[in-house]
Amino acid sequence: MAAVGAFLLVAAAGVFVAVQWSRLTAAGRLALVVAVTAACLGGGRALRRSLPATGDVVFHLGAFLLPIDMAAAILQAGLGWRDLLLAEGILAAAALGGLGLVTGSVVLRWAGVAGVPLLAAGVAGFTPVPAPVALGALAVGAELVGRRRWRRGPAVWAALAGLAPLLGAGASLVAGALADRPGAGTLADLGLSGPAAVGGAPAAGVLAAFVLARGARRDGDLVLALAAMASAVV
């Protein structure tokens, strides 16, 4: 009954927001989204005592609203895509990954893993360091720290860093038709194409091969060994 009542309240609030959304100010919209997120996070944790499954669903909903809140705040502040990438990367890696570790949620832990490439892209947007090199360095750091619950994370990041030249080349071919449009230089800004990508590829490959080879030796994983060789070749 509590879950049905909560659902009806959320549905009523959703209908109200949908009808009145255009009348709210930008700050009011942001405050409303943040309030819904906080309610989902707090309510989800509270419901876990009596309705564990429902509480988990509501809590995860609140957690995945956090990146939306961040994007809304950045747009409200009038910041650019570089700020968006960096902020979303930090939020996903730290907040979602941290919540995953605290709650034991596999979904949130992998959301944190997925946020690290965004963080590397954000670093590349503000510094001369290409995104693959930044991602490879983060993978090396995580591998050396050696947290058991993050073991697969460094391997994923290293594989992306090692294969980034191929991925960047493919993306550049796809984006070739957009060369005369605004934003076509984003790949070059992130070090995924152009001279920065060529110069950073050796460093990214070495870092990636180190992480993957170390993981392959530790776990006896043939897939990681092949990925390490592929990164070195690329």
Short mmCIF file of C-alpha atoms in Angstrom, two decimals:
data_model
loop_
_atom_site.label_atom_id
_atom_site.label_comp_id
_atom_site.label_asym_id
_atom_site.label_seq_id
_atom_site.Cartn_x
_atom_site.Cartn_y
_atom_site.Cartn_z
CA MET A 1 0.00 0.00 0.00
CA ALA A 2 2.87 2.37 0.80
CA ALA A 3 4.48 1.69 -2.58
CA VAL A 4 1.17 2.27 -4.41
CA GLY A 5 0.62 5.50 -2.51
CA ALA A 6 4.15 6.70 -3.28
CA PHE A 7 3.67 5.86 -6.96
CA LEU A 8 0.39 7.82 -7.10
CA LEU A 9 2.05 10.82 -5.45
CA VAL A 10 4.89 10.73 -7.97
CA ALA A 11 2.41 10.36 -10.85
CA ALA A 12 0.38 13.33 -9.57
CA ALA A 13 3.52 15.42 -9.22
CA GLY A 14 4.60 14.42 -12.71
CA VAL A 15 1.29 15.48 -14.22
CA PHE A 16 1.44 18.79 -12.37
CA VAL A 17 4.99 19.48 -13.56
CA ALA A 18 4.12 18.53 -17.14
CA VAL A 19 1.20 20.97 -17.15
CA GLN A 20 2.89 23.82 -15.31
CA TRP A 21 6.50 23.33 -16.60
CA SER A 22 6.42 26.25 -19.02
CA ARG A 23 5.29 28.59 -16.23
CA LEU A 24 8.20 27.76 -13.94
CA THR A 25 11.39 29.80 -13.98
CA ALA A 26 14.69 28.12 -14.90
CA ALA A 27 15.80 28.23 -11.26
CA GLY A 28 12.47 26.77 -10.21
CA ARG A 29 12.83 23.88 -12.64
CA LEU A 30 16.32 23.13 -11.36
CA ALA A 31 15.17 23.28 -7.74
CA LEU A 32 12.28 20.95 -8.52
CA VAL A 33 14.51 18.36 -10.21
CA VAL A 34 16.98 18.49 -7.32
CA ALA A 35 14.15 18.08 -4.82
CA VAL A 36 12.85 15.02 -6.68
CA THR A 37 16.35 13.54 -6.71
CA ALA A 38 16.80 14.07 -2.98
CA ALA A 39 13.38 12.58 -2.30
CA CYS A 40 14.20 9.48 -4.35
CA LEU A 41 17.55 8.97 -2.65
CA GLY A 42 16.22 9.50 0.86
CA GLY A 43 12.94 7.72 0.26
CA GLY A 44 14.64 4.80 -1.40
CA ARG A 45 16.94 4.24 1.55
CA ALA A 46 14.00 4.51 3.95
CA LEU A 47 11.87 2.07 1.97
CA ARG A 48 14.61 -0.57 1.94
CA ARG A 49 13.72 -1.52 5.52
CA SER A 50 10.14 -2.51 4.69
CA LEU A 51 10.16 -2.88 0.87
CA PRO A 52 13.72 -3.75 -0.18
CA ALA A 53 13.03 -4.18 -3.92
CA THR A 54 10.97 -1.00 -4.20
CA GLY A 55 13.49 0.93 -2.13
CA ASP A 56 16.34 -0.18 -4.39
CA VAL A 57 14.47 0.89 -7.52
CA VAL A 58 13.62 4.32 -6.09
CA PHE A 59 17.18 4.81 -4.81
CA HIS A 60 18.69 3.92 -8.19
CA LEU A 61 16.26 6.32 -9.87
CA GLY A 62 17.51 9.10 -7.60
CA ALA A 63 21.13 8.19 -8.25
CA PHE A 64 20.69 8.33 -12.02
CA LEU A 65 18.94 11.68 -11.73
CA LEU A 66 22.16 13.17 -10.34
CA PRO A 67 23.83 13.56 -13.79
CA ILE A 68 20.65 15.23 -15.05
CA ASP A 69 20.77 17.64 -12.13
CA MET A 70 24.40 18.42 -12.91
CA ALA A 71 23.68 19.02 -16.59
CA ALA A 72 20.77 21.30 -15.70
CA ALA A 73 22.93 23.30 -13.29
CA ILE A 74 25.70 23.73 -15.88
CA LEU A 75 23.25 24.83 -18.55
CA GLN A 76 21.64 27.21 -16.07
CA ALA A 77 25.08 28.71 -15.35
CA GLY A 78 25.76 29.12 -19.09
CA LEU A 79 28.94 27.00 -19.06
CA GLY A 80 30.31 25.11 -22.07
CA TRP A 81 30.71 21.52 -23.13
CA ARG A 82 34.16 21.21 -21.55
CA ASP A 83 32.73 22.07 -18.15
CA LEU A 84 29.89 19.62 -18.77
CA LEU A 85 32.25 16.75 -19.62
CA LEU A 86 34.51 17.35 -16.63
CA ALA A 87 31.69 17.82 -14.14
CA GLU A 88 29.73 14.79 -15.37
CA GLY A 89 32.89 12.67 -15.31
CA ILE A 90 33.70 13.64 -11.74
CA LEU A 91 30.10 13.11 -10.66
CA ALA A 92 29.75 9.71 -12.30
CA ALA A 93 33.12 8.39 -11.14
CA ALA A 94 32.95 9.76 -7.60
CA ALA A 95 29.26 9.96 -6.72
CA LEU A 96 27.79 7.03 -8.64
CA GLY A 97 30.86 4.84 -8.14
CA GLY A 98 31.00 5.78 -4.47
CA LEU A 99 27.32 5.01 -3.98
CA GLY A 100 27.91 1.68 -5.70
CA LEU A 101 30.69 0.80 -3.28
CA VAL A 102 28.70 1.89 -0.23
CA THR A 103 25.47 0.14 -1.21
CA GLY A 104 27.01 -2.85 -2.99
CA SER A 105 25.16 -2.01 -6.22
CA VAL A 106 26.80 -3.54 -9.28
CA VAL A 107 24.84 -1.18 -11.54
CA LEU A 108 26.13 1.94 -9.80
CA ARG A 109 29.70 0.59 -9.67
CA TRP A 110 29.66 0.10 -13.44
CA ALA A 111 28.13 3.55 -13.85
CA GLY A 112 31.16 4.85 -11.96
CA VAL A 113 33.44 2.88 -14.28
CA ALA A 114 31.68 4.42 -17.29
CA GLY A 115 32.20 7.90 -15.82
CA VAL A 116 36.00 7.69 -15.84
CA PRO A 117 36.31 8.04 -19.66
CA LEU A 118 34.14 11.16 -19.36
CA LEU A 119 36.50 12.43 -16.68
CA ALA A 120 39.50 11.80 -18.96
CA ALA A 121 37.74 13.64 -21.78
CA GLY A 122 37.06 16.55 -19.45
CA VAL A 123 40.72 16.69 -18.45
CA ALA A 124 41.68 16.69 -22.13
CA GLY A 125 39.27 19.54 -22.77
CA PHE A 126 41.08 21.80 -20.28
CA THR A 127 44.70 20.62 -20.69
CA PRO A 128 47.06 19.66 -23.53
CA VAL A 129 46.91 16.01 -22.38
CA PRO A 130 45.01 13.86 -24.91
CA ALA A 131 42.05 11.95 -23.51
CA PRO A 132 43.56 8.48 -24.21
CA VAL A 133 46.71 9.40 -22.27
CA ALA A 134 44.67 10.75 -19.36
CA LEU A 135 42.52 7.61 -19.37
CA GLY A 136 45.58 5.37 -19.50
CA ALA A 137 47.14 7.23 -16.57
CA LEU A 138 43.93 6.84 -14.55
CA ALA A 139 43.90 3.13 -15.37
CA VAL A 140 47.50 2.74 -14.20
CA GLY A 141 46.72 4.56 -10.96
CA ALA A 142 43.67 2.40 -10.26
CA GLU A 143 45.58 -0.76 -11.12
CA LEU A 144 48.42 0.10 -8.73
CA VAL A 145 45.99 0.95 -5.94
CA GLY A 146 44.59 -2.54 -6.43
CA ARG A 147 41.06 -2.27 -5.02
CA ARG A 148 39.56 -5.67 -5.55
CA ARG A 149 36.04 -4.43 -6.27
CA TRP A 150 37.36 -2.14 -9.03
CA ARG A 151 39.48 -4.83 -10.67
CA ARG A 152 37.63 -4.82 -14.00
CA GLY A 153 37.50 -1.05 -14.16
CA PRO A 154 41.19 -0.46 -14.95
CA ALA A 155 41.07 -3.16 -17.64
CA VAL A 156 38.11 -1.47 -19.35
CA TRP A 157 39.76 1.95 -19.19
CA ALA A 158 43.07 0.58 -20.46
CA ALA A 159 41.39 -1.18 -23.38
CA LEU A 160 39.63 2.04 -24.37
CA ALA A 161 42.87 4.01 -24.06
CA GLY A 162 44.86 1.50 -26.08
CA LEU A 163 42.32 1.26 -28.87
CA ALA A 164 41.53 5.00 -28.84
CA PRO A 165 43.57 5.71 -32.03
CA LEU A 166 41.38 3.27 -33.96
CA LEU A 167 38.20 4.59 -32.36
CA GLY A 168 39.26 8.17 -33.02
CA ALA A 169 40.10 7.40 -36.64
CA GLY A 170 36.70 5.81 -37.16
CA ALA A 171 34.93 8.74 -35.52
CA SER A 172 36.94 11.16 -37.67
CA LEU A 173 35.82 9.37 -40.83
CA VAL A 174 32.20 9.53 -39.70
CA ALA A 175 32.54 13.20 -38.82
CA GLY A 176 34.33 14.07 -42.05
CA ALA A 177 31.12 15.25 -43.67
CA LEU A 178 30.61 17.69 -40.79
CA ALA A 179 33.97 19.44 -41.20
CA ASP A 180 32.37 22.78 -42.07
CA ARG A 181 29.94 22.77 -39.16
CA PRO A 182 30.46 24.11 -35.61
CA GLY A 183 31.80 21.51 -33.21
CA ALA A 184 33.59 19.43 -35.84
CA GLY A 185 36.93 20.10 -34.06
CA THR A 186 35.80 18.49 -30.81
CA LEU A 187 37.66 15.24 -31.57
CA ALA A 188 40.87 17.20 -32.11
CA ASP A 189 40.28 19.19 -28.92
CA LEU A 190 40.02 15.93 -26.98
CA GLY A 191 43.13 14.44 -28.57
CA LEU A 192 41.23 11.78 -30.49
CA SER A 193 42.29 12.99 -33.93
CA GLY A 194 44.94 15.16 -35.50
CA PRO A 195 48.51 15.76 -34.27
CA ALA A 196 47.57 15.42 -30.60
CA ALA A 197 46.20 11.93 -31.21
CA VAL A 198 49.30 10.88 -33.16
CA GLY A 199 51.62 12.25 -30.50
CA GLY A 200 49.70 10.72 -27.60
CA ALA A 201 49.10 7.28 -29.12
CA PRO A 202 52.48 5.77 -28.04
CA ALA A 203 52.07 6.88 -24.43
CA ALA A 204 48.47 5.69 -24.28
CA GLY A 205 49.45 2.35 -25.81
CA VAL A 206 52.26 1.78 -23.32
CA LEU A 207 50.08 2.66 -20.33
CA ALA A 208 47.25 0.47 -21.60
CA ALA A 209 49.53 -2.47 -22.36
CA PHE A 210 51.03 -2.27 -18.85
CA VAL A 211 47.62 -2.42 -17.14
CA LEU A 212 46.26 -5.16 -19.39
CA ALA A 213 49.40 -7.29 -19.22
CA ARG A 214 49.51 -6.99 -15.43
CA GLY A 215 45.85 -8.00 -15.21
CA ALA A 216 46.38 -10.91 -17.61
CA ARG A 217 49.29 -12.20 -15.56
CA ARG A 218 47.43 -11.84 -12.27
CA ASP A 219 44.17 -13.42 -13.42
CA GLY A 220 45.47 -15.77 -16.11
CA ASP A 221 43.11 -14.08 -18.56
CA LEU A 222 43.88 -14.69 -22.24
CA VAL A 223 41.50 -11.93 -23.37
CA LEU A 224 43.44 -9.33 -21.37
CA ALA A 225 46.71 -10.65 -22.80
CA LEU A 226 45.39 -10.28 -26.36
CA ALA A 227 44.10 -6.79 -25.54
CA ALA A 228 47.54 -5.85 -24.19
CA MET A 229 49.19 -6.98 -27.43
CA ALA A 230 46.59 -5.16 -29.50
CA SER A 231 47.21 -1.94 -27.55
CA ALA A 232 50.95 -2.24 -28.08
CA VAL A 233 50.50 -2.87 -31.81
CA VAL A 234 48.08 0.05 -32.23
#
